[in-house]
mmCIF file of C-alpha atoms in Angstrom:
data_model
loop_
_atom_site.group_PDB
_atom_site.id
_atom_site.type_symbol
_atom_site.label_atom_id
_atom_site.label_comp_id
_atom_site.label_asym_id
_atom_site.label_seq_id
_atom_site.Cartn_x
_atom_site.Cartn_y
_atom_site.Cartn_z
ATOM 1 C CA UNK I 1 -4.986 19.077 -8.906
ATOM 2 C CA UNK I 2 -5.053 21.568 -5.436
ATOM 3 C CA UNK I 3 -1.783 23.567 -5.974
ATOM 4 C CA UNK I 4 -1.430 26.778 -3.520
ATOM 5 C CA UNK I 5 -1.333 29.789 -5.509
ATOM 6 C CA UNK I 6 -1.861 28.310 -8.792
ATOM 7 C CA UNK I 7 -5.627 28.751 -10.484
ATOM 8 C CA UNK I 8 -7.268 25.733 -10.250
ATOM 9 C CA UNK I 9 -9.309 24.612 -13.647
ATOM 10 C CA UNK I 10 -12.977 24.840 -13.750
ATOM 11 C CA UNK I 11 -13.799 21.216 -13.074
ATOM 12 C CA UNK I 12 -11.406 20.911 -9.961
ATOM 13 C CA UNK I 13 -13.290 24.557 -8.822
ATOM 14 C CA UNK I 14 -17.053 22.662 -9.442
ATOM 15 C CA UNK I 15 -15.755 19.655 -7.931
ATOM 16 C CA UNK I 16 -14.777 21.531 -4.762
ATOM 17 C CA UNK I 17 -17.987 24.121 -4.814
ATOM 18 C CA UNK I 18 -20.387 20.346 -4.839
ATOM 19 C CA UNK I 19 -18.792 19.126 -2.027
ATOM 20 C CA UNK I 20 -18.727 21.894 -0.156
ATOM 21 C CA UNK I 21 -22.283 22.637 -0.367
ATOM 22 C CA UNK I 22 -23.183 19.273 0.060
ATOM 23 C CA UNK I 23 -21.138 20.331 3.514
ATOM 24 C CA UNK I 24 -22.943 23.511 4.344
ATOM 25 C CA UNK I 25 -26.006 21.561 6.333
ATOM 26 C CA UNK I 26 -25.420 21.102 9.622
ATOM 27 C CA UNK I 27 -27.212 17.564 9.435
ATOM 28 C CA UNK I 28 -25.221 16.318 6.555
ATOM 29 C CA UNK I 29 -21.889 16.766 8.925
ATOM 30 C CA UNK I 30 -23.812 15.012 12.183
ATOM 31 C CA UNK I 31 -25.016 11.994 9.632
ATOM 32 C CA UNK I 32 -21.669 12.128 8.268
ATOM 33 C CA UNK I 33 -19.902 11.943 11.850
ATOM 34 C CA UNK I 34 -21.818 8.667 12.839
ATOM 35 C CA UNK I 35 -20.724 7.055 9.933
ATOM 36 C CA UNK I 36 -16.969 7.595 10.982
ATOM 37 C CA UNK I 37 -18.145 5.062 13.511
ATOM 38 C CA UNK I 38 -19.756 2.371 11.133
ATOM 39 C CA UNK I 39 -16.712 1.707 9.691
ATOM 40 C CA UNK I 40 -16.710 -0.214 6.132
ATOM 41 C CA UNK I 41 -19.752 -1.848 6.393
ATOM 42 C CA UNK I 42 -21.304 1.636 6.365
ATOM 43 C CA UNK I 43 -24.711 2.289 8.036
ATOM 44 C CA UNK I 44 -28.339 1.491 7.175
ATOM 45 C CA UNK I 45 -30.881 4.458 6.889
ATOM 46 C CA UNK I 46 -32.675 2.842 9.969
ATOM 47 C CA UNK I 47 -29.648 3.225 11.992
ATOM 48 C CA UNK I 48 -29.300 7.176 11.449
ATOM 49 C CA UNK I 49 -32.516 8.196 12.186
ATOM 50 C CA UNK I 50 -32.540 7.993 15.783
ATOM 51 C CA UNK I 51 -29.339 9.719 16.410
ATOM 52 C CA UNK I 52 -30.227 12.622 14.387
ATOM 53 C CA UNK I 53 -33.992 13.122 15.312
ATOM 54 C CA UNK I 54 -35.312 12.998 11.689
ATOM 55 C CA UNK I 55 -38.036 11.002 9.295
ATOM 56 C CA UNK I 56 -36.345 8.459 7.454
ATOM 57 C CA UNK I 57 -37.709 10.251 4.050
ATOM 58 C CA UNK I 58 -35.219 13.411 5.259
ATOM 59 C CA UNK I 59 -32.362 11.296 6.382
ATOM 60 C CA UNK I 60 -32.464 9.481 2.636
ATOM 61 C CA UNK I 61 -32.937 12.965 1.289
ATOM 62 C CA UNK I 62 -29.450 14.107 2.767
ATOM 63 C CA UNK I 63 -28.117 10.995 2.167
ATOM 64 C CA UNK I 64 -28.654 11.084 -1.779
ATOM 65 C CA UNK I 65 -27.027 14.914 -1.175
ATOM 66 C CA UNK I 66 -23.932 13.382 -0.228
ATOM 67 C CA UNK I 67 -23.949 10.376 -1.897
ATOM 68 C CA UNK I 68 -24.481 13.162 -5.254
ATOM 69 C CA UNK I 69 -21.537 14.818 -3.937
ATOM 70 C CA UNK I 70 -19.510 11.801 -4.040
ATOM 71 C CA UNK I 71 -18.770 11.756 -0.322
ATOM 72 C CA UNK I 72 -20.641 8.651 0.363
ATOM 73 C CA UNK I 73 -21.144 5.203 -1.806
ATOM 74 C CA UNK I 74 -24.677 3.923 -1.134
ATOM 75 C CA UNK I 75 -25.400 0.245 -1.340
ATOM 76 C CA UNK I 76 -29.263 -1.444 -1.248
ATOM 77 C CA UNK I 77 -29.250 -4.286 1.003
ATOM 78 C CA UNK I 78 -32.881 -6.004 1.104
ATOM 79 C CA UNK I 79 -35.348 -3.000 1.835
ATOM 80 C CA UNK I 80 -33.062 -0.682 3.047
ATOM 81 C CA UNK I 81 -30.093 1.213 1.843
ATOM 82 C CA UNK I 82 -26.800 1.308 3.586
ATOM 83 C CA UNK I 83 -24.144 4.305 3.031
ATOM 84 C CA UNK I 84 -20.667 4.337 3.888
ATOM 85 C CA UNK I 85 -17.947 7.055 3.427
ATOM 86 C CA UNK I 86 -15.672 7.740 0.514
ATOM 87 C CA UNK I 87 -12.255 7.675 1.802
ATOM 88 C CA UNK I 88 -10.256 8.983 -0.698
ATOM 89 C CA UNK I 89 -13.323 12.016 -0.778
ATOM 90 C CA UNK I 90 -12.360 13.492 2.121
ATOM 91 C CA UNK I 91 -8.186 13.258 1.454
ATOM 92 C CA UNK I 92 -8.924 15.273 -1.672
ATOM 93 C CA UNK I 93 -11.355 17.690 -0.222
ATOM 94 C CA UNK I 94 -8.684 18.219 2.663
ATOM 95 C CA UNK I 95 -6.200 18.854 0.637
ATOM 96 C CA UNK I 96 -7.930 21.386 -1.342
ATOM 97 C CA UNK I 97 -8.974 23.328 1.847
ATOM 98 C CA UNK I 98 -5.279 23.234 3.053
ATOM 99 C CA UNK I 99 -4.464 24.594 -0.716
ATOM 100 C CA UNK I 100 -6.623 27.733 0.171
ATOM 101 C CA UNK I 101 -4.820 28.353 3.569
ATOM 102 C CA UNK I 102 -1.996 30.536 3.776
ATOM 103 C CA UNK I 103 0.834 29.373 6.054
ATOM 104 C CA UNK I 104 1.282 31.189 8.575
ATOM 105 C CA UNK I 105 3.263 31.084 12.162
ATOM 106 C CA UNK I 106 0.024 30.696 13.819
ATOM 107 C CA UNK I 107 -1.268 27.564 11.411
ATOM 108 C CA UNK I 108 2.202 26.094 10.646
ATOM 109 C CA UNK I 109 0.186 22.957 11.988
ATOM 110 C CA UNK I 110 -3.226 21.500 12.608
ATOM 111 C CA UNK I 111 -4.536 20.341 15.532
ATOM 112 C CA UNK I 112 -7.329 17.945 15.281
ATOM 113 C CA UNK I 113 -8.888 19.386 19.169
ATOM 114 C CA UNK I 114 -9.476 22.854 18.194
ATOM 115 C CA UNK I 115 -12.161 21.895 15.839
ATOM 116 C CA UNK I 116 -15.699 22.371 17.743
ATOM 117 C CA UNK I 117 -17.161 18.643 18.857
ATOM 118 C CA UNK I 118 -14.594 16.745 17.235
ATOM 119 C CA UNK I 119 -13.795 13.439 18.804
ATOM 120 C CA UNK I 120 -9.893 13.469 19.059
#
């Protein structure tokens, strides 16, 4: 589907453009960084409010952003919902980024440290 220097079809261009905006909030990423840490199980509302500083009516709202964006699966447990990550979401969404990279001497490969806050 990501091919360098090939045009990609319209779907595969939405598909990227909805998760990439989903991307472009800086709270989205930080909810989506703790739950790297929850592991399969995922995370319950309750438990990323407090990390992030934020109502639980705005963490649900970015939640359902992601979740829309197919980044996250949500699951209702009881009263509250729990998220988890999409693996496979992020390999494809990856792999489209490196698509629109030129290789280059300087980028020949990636290093995990020199992106800002990342936990290496």
């Amino acid at each position: 589907m990501w091919q360098a220097g090939a045009v990609w079809d319209s779907d595969a261009a939405v598909e990227l453009a909805r998760r990439c905006k989903a991307l472009g909030d800086p709270t989205r990423v930080r909810l989506l960084s703790l739950l790297v840490g929850a592991g399969d199980d995922g995370a319950c509302i309750c438990d990323l409010t407090g990390p992030v500083g934020l109502t639980q009516p705005t963490v649900s709202h970015h939640m359902k952003q992601l979740a829309a964006a197919g980044l996250v699966t949500r699951e209702q447990r009881g009263r509250w919902a729990y998220y988890a990550l999409v693996p496979d979401a992020f390999t494809g969404l990856a792999a489209a980024l490196t698509a629109c990279t030129p290789v280059t001497a300087s980028n020949s490969s990636f290093d995990a440290s020199s992106v800002p806050g990342a936990a290496v």
